[in-house]
PDB file of C-alpha atoms in Angstrom:
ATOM      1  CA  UNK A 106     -55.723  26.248  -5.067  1.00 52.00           C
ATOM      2  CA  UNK A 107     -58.032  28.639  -6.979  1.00 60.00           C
ATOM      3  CA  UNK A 108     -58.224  28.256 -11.033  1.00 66.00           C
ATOM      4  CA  UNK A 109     -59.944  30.388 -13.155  1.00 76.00           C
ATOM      5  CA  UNK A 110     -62.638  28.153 -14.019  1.00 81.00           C
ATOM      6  CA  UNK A 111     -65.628  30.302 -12.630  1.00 73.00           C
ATOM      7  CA  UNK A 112     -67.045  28.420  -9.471  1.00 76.00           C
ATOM      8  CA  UNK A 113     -70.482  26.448  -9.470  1.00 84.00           C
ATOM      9  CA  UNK A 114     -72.466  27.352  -6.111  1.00 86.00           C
ATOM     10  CA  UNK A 115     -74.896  24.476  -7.139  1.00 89.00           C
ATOM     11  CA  UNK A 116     -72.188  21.765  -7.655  1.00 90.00           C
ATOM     12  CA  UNK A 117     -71.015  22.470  -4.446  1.00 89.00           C
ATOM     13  CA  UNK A 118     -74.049  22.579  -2.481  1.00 91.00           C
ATOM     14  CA  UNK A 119     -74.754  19.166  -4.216  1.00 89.00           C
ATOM     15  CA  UNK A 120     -71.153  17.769  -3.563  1.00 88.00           C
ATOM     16  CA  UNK A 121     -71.093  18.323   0.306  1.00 88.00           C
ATOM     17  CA  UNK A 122     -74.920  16.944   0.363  1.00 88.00           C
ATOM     18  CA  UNK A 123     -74.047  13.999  -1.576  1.00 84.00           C
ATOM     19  CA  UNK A 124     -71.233  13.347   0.745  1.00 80.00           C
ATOM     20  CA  UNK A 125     -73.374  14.191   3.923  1.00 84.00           C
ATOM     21  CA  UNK A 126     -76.121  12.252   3.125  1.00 82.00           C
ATOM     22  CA  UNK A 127     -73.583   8.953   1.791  1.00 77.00           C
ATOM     23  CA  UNK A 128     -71.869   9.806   5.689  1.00 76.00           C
ATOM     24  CA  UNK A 129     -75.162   8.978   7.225  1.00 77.00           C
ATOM     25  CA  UNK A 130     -75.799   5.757   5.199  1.00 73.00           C
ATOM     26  CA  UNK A 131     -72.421   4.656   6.997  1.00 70.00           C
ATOM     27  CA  UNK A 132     -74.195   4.343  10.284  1.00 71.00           C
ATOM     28  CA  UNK A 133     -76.511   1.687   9.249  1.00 70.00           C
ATOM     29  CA  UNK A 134     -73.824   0.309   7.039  1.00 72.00           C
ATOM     30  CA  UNK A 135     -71.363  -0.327   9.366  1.00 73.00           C
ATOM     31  CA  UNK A 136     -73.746  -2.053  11.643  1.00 73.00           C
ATOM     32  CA  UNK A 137     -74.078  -4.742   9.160  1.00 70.00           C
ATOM     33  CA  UNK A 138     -70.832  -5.400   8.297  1.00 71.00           C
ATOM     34  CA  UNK A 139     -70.076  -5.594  12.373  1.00 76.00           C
ATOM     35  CA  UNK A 140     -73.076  -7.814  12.716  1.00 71.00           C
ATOM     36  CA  UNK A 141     -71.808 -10.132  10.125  1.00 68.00           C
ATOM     37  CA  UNK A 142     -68.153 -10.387  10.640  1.00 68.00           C
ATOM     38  CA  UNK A 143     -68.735  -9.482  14.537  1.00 73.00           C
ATOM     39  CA  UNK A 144     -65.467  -7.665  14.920  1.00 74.00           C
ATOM     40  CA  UNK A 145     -65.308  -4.066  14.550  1.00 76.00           C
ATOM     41  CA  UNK A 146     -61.534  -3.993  14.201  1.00 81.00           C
ATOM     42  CA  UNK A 147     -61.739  -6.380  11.031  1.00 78.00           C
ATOM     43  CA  UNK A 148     -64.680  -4.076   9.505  1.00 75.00           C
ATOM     44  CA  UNK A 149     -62.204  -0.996  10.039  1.00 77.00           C
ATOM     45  CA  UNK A 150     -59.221  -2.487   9.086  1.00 82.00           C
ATOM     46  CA  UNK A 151     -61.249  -3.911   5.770  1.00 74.00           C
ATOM     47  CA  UNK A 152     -63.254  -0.633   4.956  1.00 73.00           C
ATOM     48  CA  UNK A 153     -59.820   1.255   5.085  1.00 77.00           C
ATOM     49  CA  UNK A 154     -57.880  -0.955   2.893  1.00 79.00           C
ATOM     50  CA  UNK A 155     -60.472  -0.648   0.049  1.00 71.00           C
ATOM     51  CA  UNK A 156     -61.391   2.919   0.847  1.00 71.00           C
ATOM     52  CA  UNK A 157     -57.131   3.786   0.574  1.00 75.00           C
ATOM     53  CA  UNK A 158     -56.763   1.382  -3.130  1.00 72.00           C
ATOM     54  CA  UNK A 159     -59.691   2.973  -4.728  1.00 68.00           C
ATOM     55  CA  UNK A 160     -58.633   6.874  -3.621  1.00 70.00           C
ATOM     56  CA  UNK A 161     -54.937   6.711  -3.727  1.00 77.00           C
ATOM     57  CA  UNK A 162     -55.074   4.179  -7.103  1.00 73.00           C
ATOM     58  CA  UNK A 163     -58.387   5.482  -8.602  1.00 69.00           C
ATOM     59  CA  UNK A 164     -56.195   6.612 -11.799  1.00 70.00           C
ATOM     60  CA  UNK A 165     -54.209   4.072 -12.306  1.00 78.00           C
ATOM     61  CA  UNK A 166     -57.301   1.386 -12.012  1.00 74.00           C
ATOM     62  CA  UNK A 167     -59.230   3.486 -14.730  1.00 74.00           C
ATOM     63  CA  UNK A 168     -56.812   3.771 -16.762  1.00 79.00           C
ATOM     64  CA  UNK A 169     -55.574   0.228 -16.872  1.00 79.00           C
ATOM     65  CA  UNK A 170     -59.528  -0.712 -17.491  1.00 74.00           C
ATOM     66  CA  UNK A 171     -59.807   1.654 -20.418  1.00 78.00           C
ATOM     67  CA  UNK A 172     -56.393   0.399 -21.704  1.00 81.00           C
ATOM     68  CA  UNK A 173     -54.797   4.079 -21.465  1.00 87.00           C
ATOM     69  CA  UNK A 174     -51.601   5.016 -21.558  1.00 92.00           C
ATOM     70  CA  UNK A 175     -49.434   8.128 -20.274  1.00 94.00           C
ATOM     71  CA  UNK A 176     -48.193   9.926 -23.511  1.00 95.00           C
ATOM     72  CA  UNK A 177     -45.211  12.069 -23.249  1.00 94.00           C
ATOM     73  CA  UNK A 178     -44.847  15.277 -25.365  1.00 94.00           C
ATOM     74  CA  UNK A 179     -42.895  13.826 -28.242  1.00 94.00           C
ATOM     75  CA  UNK A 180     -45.470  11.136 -28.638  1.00 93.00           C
ATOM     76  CA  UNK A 181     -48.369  13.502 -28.619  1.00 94.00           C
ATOM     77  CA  UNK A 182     -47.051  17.223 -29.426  1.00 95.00           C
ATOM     78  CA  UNK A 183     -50.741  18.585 -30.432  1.00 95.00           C
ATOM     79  CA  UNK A 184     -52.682  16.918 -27.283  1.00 96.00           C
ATOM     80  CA  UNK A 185     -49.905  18.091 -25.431  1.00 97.00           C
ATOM     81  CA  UNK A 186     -50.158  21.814 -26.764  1.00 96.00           C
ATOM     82  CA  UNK A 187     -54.216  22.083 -25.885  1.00 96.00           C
ATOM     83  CA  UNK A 188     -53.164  20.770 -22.539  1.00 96.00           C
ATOM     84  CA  UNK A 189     -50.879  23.232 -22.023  1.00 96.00           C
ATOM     85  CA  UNK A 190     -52.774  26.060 -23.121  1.00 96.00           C
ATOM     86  CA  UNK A 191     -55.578  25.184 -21.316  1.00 96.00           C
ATOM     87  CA  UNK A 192     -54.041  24.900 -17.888  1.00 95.00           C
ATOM     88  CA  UNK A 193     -52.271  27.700 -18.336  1.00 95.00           C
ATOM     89  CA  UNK A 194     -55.401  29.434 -19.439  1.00 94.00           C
ATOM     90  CA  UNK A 195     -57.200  28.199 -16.114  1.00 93.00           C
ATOM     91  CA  UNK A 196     -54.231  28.631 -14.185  1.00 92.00           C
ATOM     92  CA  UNK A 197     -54.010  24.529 -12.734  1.00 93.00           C
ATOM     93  CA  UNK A 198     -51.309  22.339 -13.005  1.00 93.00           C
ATOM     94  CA  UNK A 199     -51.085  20.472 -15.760  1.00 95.00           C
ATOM     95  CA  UNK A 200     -52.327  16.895 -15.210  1.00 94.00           C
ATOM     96  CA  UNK A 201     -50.865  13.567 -16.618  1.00 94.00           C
ATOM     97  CA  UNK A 202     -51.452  13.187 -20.658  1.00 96.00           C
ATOM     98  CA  UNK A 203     -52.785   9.525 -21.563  1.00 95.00           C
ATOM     99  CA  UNK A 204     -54.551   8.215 -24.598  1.00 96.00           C
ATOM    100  CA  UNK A 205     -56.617   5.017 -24.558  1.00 93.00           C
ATOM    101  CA  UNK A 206     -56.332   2.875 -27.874  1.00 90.00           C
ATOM    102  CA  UNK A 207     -60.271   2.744 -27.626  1.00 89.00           C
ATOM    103  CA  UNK A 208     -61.910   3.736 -31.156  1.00 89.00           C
ATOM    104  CA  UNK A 209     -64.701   5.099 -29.369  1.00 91.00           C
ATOM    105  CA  UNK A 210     -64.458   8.268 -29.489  1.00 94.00           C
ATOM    106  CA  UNK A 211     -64.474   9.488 -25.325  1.00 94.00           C
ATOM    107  CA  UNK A 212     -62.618  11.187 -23.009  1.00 95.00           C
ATOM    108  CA  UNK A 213     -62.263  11.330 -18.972  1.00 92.00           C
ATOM    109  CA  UNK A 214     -60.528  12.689 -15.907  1.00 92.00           C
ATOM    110  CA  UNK A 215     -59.488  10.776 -13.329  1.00 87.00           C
ATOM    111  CA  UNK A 216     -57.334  11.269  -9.692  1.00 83.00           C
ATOM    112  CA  UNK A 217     -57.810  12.669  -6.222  1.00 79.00           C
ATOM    113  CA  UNK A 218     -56.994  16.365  -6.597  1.00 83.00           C
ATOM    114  CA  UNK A 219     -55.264  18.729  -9.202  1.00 86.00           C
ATOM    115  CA  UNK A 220     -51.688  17.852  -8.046  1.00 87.00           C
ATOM    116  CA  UNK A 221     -52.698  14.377  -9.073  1.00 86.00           C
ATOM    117  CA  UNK A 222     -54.766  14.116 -11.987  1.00 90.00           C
ATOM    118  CA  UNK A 223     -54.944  12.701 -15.409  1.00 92.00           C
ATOM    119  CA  UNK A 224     -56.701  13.172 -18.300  1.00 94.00           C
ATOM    120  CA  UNK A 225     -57.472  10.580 -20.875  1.00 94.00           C
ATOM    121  CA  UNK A 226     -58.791  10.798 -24.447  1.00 96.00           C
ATOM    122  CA  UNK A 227     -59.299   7.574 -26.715  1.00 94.00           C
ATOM    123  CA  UNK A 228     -57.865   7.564 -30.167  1.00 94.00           C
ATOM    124  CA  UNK A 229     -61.191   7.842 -31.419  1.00 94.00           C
ATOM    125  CA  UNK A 230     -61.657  11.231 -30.272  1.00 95.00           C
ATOM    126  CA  UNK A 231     -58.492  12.162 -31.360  1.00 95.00           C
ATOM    127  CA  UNK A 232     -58.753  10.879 -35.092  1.00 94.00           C
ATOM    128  CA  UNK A 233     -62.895  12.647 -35.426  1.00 94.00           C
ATOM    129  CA  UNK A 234     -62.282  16.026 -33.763  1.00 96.00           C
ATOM    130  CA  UNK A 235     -61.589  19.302 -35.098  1.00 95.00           C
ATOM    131  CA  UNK A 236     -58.750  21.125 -33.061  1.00 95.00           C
ATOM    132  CA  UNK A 237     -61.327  23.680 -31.312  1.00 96.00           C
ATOM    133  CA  UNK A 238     -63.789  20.570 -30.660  1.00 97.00           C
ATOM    134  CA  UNK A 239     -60.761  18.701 -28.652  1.00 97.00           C
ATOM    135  CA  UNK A 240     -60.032  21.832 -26.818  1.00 97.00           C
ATOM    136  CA  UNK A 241     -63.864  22.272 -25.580  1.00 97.00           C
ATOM    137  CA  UNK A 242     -63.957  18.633 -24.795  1.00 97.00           C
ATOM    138  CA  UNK A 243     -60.432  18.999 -22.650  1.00 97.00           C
ATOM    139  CA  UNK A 244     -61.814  21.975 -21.232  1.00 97.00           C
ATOM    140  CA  UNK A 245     -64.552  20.673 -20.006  1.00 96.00           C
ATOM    141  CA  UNK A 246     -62.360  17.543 -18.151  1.00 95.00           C
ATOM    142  CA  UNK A 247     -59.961  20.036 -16.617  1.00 95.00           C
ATOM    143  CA  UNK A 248     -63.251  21.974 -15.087  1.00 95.00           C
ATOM    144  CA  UNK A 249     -64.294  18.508 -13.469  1.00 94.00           C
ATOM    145  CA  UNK A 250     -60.756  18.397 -12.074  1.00 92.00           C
ATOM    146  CA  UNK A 251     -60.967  21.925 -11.164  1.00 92.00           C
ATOM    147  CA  UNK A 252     -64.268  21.434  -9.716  1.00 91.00           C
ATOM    148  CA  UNK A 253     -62.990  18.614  -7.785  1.00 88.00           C
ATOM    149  CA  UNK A 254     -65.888  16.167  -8.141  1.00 88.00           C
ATOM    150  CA  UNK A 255     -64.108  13.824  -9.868  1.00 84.00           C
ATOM    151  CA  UNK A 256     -62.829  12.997  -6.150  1.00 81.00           C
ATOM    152  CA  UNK A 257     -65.922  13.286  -4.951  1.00 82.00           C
ATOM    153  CA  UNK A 258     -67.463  10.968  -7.470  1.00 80.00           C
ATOM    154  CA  UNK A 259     -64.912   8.466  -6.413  1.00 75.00           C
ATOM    155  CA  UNK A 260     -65.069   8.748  -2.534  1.00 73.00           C
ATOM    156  CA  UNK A 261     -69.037   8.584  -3.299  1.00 72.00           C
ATOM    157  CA  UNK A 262     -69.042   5.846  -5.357  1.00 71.00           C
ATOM    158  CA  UNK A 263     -67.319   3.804  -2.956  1.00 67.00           C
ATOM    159  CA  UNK A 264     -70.114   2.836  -0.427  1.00 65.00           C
ATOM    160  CA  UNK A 265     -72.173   1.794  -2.758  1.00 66.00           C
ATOM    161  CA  UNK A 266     -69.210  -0.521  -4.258  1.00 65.00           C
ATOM    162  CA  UNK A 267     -68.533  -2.047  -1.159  1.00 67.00           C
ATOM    163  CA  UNK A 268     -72.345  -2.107  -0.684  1.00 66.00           C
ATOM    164  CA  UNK A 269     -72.825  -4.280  -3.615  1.00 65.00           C
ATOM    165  CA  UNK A 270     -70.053  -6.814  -3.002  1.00 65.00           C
ATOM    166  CA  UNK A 271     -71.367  -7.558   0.554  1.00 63.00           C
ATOM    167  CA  UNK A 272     -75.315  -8.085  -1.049  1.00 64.00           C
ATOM    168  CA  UNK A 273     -73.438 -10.848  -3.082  1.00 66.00           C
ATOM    169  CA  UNK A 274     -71.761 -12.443  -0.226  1.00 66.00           C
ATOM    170  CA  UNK A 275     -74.535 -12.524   1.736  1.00 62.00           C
ATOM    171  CA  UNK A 276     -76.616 -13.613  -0.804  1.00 63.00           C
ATOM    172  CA  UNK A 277     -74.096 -16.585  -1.682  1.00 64.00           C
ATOM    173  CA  UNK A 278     -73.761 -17.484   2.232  1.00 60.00           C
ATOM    174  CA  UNK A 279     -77.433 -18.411   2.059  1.00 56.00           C
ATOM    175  CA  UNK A 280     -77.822 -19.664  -0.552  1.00 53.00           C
ATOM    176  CA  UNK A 281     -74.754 -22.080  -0.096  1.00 52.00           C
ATOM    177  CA  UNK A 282     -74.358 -21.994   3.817  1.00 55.00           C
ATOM    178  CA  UNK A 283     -78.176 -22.421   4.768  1.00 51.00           C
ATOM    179  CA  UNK A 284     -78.214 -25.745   5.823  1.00 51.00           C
ATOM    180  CA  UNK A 285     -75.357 -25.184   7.876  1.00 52.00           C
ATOM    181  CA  UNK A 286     -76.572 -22.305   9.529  1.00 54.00           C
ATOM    182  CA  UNK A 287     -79.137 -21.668  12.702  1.00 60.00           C
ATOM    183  CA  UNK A 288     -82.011 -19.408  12.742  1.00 68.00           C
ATOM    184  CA  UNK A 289     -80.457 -16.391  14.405  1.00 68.00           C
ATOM    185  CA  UNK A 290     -77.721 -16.006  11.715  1.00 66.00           C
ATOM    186  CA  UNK A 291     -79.598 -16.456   8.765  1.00 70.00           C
ATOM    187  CA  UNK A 292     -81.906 -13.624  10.349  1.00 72.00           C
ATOM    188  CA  UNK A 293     -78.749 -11.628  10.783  1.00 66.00           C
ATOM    189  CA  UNK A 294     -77.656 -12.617   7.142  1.00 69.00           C
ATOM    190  CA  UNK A 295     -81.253 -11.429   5.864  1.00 73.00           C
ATOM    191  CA  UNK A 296     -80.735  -8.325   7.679  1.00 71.00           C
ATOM    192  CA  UNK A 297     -77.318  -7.376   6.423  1.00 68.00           C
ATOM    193  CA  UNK A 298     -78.623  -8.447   2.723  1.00 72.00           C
ATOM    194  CA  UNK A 299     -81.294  -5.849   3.393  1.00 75.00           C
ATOM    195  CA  UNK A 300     -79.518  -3.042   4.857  1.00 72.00           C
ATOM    196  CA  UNK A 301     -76.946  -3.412   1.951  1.00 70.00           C
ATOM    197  CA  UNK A 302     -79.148  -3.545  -1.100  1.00 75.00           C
ATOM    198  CA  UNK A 303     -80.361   0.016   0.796  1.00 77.00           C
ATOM    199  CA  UNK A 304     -77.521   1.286   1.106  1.00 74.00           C
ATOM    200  CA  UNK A 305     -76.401   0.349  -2.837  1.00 75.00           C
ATOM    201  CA  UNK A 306     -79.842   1.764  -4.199  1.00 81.00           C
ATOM    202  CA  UNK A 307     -79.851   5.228  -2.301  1.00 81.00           C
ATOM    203  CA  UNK A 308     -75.884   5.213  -3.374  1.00 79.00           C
ATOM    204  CA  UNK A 309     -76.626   4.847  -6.624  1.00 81.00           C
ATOM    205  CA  UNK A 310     -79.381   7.196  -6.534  1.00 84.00           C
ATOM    206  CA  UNK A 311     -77.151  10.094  -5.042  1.00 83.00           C
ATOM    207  CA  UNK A 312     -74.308   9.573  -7.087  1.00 83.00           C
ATOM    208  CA  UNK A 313     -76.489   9.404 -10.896  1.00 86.00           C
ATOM    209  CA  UNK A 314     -78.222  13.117  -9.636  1.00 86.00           C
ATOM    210  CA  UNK A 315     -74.851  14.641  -8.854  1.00 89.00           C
ATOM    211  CA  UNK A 316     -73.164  13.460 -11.878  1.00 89.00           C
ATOM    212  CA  UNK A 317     -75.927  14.355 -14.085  1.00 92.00           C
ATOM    213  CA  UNK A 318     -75.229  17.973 -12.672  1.00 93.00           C
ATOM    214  CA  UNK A 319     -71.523  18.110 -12.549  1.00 93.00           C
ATOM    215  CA  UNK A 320     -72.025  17.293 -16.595  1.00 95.00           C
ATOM    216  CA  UNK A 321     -73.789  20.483 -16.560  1.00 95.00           C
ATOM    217  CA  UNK A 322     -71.654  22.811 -14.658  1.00 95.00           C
ATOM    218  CA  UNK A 323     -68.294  20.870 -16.467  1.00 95.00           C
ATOM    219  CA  UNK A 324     -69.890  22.233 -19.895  1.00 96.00           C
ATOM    220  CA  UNK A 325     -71.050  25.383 -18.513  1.00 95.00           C
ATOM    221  CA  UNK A 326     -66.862  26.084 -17.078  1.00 95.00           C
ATOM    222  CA  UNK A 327     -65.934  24.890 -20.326  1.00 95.00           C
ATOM    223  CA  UNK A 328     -67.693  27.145 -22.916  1.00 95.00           C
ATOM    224  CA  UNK A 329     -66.901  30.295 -20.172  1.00 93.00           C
ATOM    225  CA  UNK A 330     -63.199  29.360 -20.152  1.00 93.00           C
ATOM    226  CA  UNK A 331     -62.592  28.429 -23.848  1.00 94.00           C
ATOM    227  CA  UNK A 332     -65.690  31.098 -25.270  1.00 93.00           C
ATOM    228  CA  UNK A 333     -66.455  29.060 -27.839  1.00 93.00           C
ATOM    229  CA  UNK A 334     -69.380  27.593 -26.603  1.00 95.00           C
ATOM    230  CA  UNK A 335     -70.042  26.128 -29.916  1.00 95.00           C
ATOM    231  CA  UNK A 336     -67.160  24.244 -30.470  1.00 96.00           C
ATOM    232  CA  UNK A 337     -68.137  21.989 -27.463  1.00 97.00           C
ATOM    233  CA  UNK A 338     -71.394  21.472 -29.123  1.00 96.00           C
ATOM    234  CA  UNK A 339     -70.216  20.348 -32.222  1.00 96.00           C
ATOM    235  CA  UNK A 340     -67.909  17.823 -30.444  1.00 96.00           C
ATOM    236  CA  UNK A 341     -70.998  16.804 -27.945  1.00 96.00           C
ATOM    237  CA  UNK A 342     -73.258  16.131 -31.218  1.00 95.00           C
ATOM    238  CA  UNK A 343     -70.340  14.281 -33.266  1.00 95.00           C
ATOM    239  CA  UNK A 344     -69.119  12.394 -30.548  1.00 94.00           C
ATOM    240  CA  UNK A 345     -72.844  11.017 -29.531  1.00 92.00           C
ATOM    241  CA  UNK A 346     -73.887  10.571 -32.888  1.00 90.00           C
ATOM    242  CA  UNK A 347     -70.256   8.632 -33.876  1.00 91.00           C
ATOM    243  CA  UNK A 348     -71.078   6.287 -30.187  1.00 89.00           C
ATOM    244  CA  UNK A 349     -74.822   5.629 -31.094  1.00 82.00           C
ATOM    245  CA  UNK A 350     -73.096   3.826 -34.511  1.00 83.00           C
ATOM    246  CA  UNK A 351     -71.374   1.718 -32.293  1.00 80.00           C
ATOM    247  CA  UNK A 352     -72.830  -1.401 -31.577  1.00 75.00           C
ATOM    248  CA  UNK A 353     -74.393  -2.250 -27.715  1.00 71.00           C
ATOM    249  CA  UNK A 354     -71.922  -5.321 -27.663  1.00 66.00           C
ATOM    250  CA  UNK A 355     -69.047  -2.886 -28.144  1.00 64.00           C
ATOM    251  CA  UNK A 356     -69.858  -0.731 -25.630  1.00 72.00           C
ATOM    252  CA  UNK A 357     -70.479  -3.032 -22.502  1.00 71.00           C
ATOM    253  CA  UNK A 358     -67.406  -3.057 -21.154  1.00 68.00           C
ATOM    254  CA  UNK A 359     -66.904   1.433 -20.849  1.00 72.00           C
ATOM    255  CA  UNK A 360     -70.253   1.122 -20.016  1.00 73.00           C
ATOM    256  CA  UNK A 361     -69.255   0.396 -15.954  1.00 69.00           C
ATOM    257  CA  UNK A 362     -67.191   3.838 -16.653  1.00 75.00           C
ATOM    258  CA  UNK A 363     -70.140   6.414 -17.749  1.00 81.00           C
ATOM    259  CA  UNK A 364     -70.155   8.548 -14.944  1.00 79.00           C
ATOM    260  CA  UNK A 365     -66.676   9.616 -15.565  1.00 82.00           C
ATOM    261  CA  UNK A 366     -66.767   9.647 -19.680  1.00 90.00           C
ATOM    262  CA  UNK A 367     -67.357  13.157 -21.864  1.00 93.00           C
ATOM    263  CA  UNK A 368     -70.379  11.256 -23.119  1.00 91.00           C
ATOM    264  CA  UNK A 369     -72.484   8.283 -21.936  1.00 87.00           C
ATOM    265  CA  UNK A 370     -71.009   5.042 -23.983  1.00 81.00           C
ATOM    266  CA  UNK A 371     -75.336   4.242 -24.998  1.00 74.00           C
ATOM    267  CA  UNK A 372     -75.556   2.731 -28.336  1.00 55.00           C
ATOM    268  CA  UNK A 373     -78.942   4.396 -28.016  1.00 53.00           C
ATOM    269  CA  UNK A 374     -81.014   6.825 -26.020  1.00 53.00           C
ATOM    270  CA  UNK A 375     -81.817   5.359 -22.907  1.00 53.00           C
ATOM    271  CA  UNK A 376     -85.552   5.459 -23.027  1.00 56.00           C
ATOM    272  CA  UNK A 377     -86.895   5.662 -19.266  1.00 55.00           C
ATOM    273  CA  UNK A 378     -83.491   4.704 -18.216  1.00 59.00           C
ATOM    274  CA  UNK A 379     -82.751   8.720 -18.823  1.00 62.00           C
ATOM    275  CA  UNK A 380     -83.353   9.169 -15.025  1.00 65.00           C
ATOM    276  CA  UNK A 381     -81.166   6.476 -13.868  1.00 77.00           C
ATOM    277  CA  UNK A 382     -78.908   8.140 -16.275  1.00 85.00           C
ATOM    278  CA  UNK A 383     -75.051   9.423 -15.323  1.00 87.00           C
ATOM    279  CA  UNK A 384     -75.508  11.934 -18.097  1.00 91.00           C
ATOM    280  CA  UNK A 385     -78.354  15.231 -19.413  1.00 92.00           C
ATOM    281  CA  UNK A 386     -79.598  14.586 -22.630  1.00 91.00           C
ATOM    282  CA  UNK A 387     -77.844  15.570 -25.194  1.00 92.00           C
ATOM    283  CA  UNK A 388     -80.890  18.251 -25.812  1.00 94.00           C
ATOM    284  CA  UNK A 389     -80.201  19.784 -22.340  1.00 94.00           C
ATOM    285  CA  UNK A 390     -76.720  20.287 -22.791  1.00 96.00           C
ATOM    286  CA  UNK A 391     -76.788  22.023 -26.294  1.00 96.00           C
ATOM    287  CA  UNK A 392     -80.091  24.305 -24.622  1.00 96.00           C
ATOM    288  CA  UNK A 393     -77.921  25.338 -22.369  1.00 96.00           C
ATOM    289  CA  UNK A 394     -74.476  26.015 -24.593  1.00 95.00           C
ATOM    290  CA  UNK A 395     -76.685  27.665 -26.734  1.00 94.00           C
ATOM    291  CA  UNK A 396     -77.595  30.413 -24.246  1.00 94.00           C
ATOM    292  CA  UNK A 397     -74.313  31.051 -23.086  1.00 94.00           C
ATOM    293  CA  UNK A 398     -73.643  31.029 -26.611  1.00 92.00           C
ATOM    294  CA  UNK A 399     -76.366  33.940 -27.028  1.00 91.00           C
ATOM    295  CA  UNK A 400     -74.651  35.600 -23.672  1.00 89.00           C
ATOM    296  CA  UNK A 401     -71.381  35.837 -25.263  1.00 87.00           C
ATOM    297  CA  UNK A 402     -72.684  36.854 -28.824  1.00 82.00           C
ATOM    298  CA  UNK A 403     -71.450  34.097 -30.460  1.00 63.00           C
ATOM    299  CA  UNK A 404     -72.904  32.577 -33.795  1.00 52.00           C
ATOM    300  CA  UNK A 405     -75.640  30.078 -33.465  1.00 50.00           C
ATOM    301  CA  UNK A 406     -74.997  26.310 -32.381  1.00 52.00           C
ATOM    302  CA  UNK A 407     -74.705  23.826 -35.215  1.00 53.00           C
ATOM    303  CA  UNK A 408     -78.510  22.197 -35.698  1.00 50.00           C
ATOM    304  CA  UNK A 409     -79.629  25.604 -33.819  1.00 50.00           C
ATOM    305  CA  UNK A 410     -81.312  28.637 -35.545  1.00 45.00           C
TER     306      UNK A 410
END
């Protein structure tokens, strides 16, 4: 399936590279979970289970964490109307409505292709945005559906889940098992430990490059689809100003959800953890709305001369 949201060479190229380069962590991955459980069956059988619940269930896990809910038409005529007209606009199937009870004011798309996705907004973006704001910020969600990186996020994300949860059982089997345990498996422990905390930082590494991209190219869709370039950057600026306000405390839990929100949930600009970040600044995104915004002959940006 094709839409109209104009393609993105470089999130592509990035996608498959991502996933190539994730593939070859596998190798070493594996290994360790064979030399620790020494039964290849039980590391397939395992790695397949939680591979299957977090692709197949991916939506349904997000939203239950972010406390959203599927909203019919009747509940939600006017989010329902920009949905519509949107999808029809980029010619996609309309994905699943929800809205999370969340005051912050976010939004995110979630699934494992276009046949299957849904698109969440809190109630806090609902209640501070004008109608052409909520359309560029819906816009830009169905182009990360369109796009299809939201799977790819997902799949990537996975190794470095499972990657994590192993460095904590191995850590906890030595730290509670050691006395039981000879030389050669505590070596072997050590070694899986090691080869897991790898595999987790080079994961994480991958996966915070491409989504700091796919923000890019999901605003860059956006304003092209919509042409109103503008409108996205007045709901970037409200919406990060409004989540700054919130306080840290408030925040922690959507915090473990940034790659997939509209906007990082930071109570406050990063500082040098900017290229750790899942996110641009918010400077780079408005630079670059406000060229396509000077491509399209639109009226400056708000904040912009």
């Amino acid at each position: 399936m094709r839409s109209r949201f104009r393609s993105d060479r470089g999130l592509t190229v990035r996608m498959g590279i991502t996933l190539f380069l994730l593939g070859l962590l596998y190798v070493g991955f594996v290994a360790a979970l064979i030399a620790l459980l020494k039964s290849w069956v039980l590391v397939v059988v395992i790695v397949a289970l939680l591979f299957g619940a977090q692709y197949w269930f991916s939506d349904r896990i997000a939203l239950f964490a972010m406390r959203g809910r599927v909203v019919e038409r009747d509940d939600c005529p006017e989010l329902h109307g920009v949905v519509d007209r949107l999808s029809a606009l980029a010619d996609m199937p309309k994905p699943v409505v929800a809205v999370s009870a969340m005051d912050m004011p976010n939004a995110f798309a979630t699934g494992r292709n276009p046949d299957n996705a849904v698109i969440c907004v809190t109630s806090g973006l609902l209640r501070r945005l004008e109608p052409a704001e909520l359309e560029g910020v819906l816009a830009h969600e169905l182009s990360h559906v369109a796009h299809k990186d939201v799977a790819v996020v997902t799949i990537a994300s996975f190794l470095g889940v499972i990657a994590g949860l192993l460095v904590r059982f191995a850590f906890y089997s030595q730290l509670f098992g050691g006395g039981r345990r000879d030389q050669n498996t505590m070596a072997v422990l050590a070694v899986v430990m090691g080869v897991s905390a790898a595999v987790y930082a080079i994961s994480f590494l991958l996966i915070r490059a491409l989504s700091r991209y796919r923000e890019l190219a999901a605003d860059r869709a956006a304003a092209l689809l919509t042409g109103r370039p503008s409108a996205l950057a007045s709901a970037l600026t409200k919406v990060t100003g409004d989540i700054a306000r919130i306080p840290t405390k408030d925040l922690r839990t959507a915090q473990a959800f940034n790659a997939f929100y509209f906007t990082p949930a930071f109570g406050a600009e990063p500082g040098l953890g900017r290229f750790f970040a899942t996110h641009p600044s918010l400077e780079q995104r408005l630079d670059q709305l406000g060229r396509i915004s000077a491509e399209l002959g639109e009226a400056a940006l708000p904040g912009k001369p």
